[in-house]
PDB file of C-alpha atoms in Angstrom:
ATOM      1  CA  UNK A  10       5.796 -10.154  13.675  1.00  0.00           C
ATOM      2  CA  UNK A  11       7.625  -7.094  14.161  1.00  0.00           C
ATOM      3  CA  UNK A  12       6.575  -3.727  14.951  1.00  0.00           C
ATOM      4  CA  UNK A  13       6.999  -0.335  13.721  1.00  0.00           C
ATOM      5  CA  UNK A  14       6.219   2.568  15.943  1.00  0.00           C
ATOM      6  CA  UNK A  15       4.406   5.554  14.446  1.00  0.00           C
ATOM      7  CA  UNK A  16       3.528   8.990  15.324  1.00  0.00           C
ATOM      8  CA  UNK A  17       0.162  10.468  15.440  1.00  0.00           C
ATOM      9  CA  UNK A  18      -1.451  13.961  15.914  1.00  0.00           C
ATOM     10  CA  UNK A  19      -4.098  13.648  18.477  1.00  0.00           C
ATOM     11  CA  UNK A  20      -7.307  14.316  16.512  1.00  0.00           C
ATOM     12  CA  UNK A  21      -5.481  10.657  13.975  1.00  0.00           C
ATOM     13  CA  UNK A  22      -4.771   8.693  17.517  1.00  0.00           C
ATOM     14  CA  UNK A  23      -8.402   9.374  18.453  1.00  0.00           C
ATOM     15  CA  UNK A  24      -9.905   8.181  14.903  1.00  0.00           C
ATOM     16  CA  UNK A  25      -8.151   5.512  14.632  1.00  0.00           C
ATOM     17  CA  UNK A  26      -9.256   4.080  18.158  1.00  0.00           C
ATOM     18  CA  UNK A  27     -12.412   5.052  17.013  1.00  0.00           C
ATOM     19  CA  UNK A  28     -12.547   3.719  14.130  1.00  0.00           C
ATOM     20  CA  UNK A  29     -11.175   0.371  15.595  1.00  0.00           C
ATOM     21  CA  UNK A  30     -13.789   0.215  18.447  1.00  0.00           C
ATOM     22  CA  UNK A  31     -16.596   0.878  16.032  1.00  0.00           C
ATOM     23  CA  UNK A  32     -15.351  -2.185  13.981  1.00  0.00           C
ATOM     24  CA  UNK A  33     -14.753  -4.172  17.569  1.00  0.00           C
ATOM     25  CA  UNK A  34     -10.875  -4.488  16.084  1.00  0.00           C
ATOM     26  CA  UNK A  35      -7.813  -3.839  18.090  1.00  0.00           C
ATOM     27  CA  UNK A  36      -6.584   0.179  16.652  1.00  0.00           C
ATOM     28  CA  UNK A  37      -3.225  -1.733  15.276  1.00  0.00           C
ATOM     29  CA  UNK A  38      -4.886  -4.605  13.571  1.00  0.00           C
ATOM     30  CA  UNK A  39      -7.046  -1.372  11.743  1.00  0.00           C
ATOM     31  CA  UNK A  40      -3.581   0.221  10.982  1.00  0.00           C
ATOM     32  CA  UNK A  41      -1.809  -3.125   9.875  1.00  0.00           C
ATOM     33  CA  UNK A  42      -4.163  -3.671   7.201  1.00  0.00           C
ATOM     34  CA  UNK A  43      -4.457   0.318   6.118  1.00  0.00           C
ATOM     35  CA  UNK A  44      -0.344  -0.548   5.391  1.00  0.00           C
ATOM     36  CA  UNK A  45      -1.211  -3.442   3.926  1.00  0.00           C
ATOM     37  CA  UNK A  46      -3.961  -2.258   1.557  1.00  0.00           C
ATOM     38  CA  UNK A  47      -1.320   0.893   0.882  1.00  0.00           C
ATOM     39  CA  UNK A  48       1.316  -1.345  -0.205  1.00  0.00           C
ATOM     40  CA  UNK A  49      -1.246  -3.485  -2.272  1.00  0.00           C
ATOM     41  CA  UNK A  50      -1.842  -0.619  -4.623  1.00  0.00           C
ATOM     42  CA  UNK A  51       1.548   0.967  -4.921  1.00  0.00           C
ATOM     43  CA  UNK A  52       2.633  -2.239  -5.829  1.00  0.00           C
ATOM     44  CA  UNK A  53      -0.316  -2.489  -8.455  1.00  0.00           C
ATOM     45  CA  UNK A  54       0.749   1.270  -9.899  1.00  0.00           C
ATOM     46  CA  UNK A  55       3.872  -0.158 -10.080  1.00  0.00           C
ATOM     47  CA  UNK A  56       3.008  -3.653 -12.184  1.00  0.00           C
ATOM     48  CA  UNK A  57       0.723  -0.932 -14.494  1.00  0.00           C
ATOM     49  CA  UNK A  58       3.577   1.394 -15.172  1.00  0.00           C
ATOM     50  CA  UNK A  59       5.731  -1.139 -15.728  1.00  0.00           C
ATOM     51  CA  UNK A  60       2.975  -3.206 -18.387  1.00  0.00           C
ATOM     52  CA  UNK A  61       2.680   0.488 -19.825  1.00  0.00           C
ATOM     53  CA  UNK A  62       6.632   0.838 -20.502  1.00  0.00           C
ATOM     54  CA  UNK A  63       6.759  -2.668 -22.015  1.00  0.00           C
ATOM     55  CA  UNK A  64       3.868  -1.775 -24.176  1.00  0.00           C
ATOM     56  CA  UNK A  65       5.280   1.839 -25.116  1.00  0.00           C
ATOM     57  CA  UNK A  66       8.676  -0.208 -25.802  1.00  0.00           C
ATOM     58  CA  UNK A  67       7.787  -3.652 -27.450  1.00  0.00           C
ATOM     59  CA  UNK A  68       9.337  -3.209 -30.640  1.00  0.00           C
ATOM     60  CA  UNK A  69      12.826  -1.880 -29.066  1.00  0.00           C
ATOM     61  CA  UNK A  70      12.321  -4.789 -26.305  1.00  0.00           C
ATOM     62  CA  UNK A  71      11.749  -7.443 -28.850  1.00  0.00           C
ATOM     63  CA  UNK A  72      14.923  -6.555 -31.188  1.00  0.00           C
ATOM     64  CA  UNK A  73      17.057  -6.118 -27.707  1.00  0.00           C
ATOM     65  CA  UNK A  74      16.080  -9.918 -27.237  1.00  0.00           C
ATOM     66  CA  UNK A  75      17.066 -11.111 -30.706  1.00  0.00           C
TER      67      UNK A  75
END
């Protein structure tokens, strides 16, 4: 593992501890899986927008590969 140091506002610090306790979790397992679940769905706008240029672009894709 490696770790990535972040800065928070106060009234953010506070929620996420929080947060954490109220879940009985440890405040950077809560933010670990916030990045995680962040990077999940930019990676899934990116797999859309990509299936949407292949669709907008089949026909100029398909005679590129003849």
């Amino acid at each position: 593992m490696n770790t990535v140091t972040i800065t928070l506002a106060d009234r953010q610090l506070r929620e996420l501890a929080e947060r954490a306790d109220a879940e009985g979790r440890e405040p950077e397992g809560f933010a670990a899986e916030a990045v995680a679940a962040v990077l999940r769905q930019r990676a899934a706008e990116v797999r859309q927008a990509g299936a949407a240029y292949a669709e907008a672009h089949a026909e100029l894709l398909r005679r590129l590969g003849e």
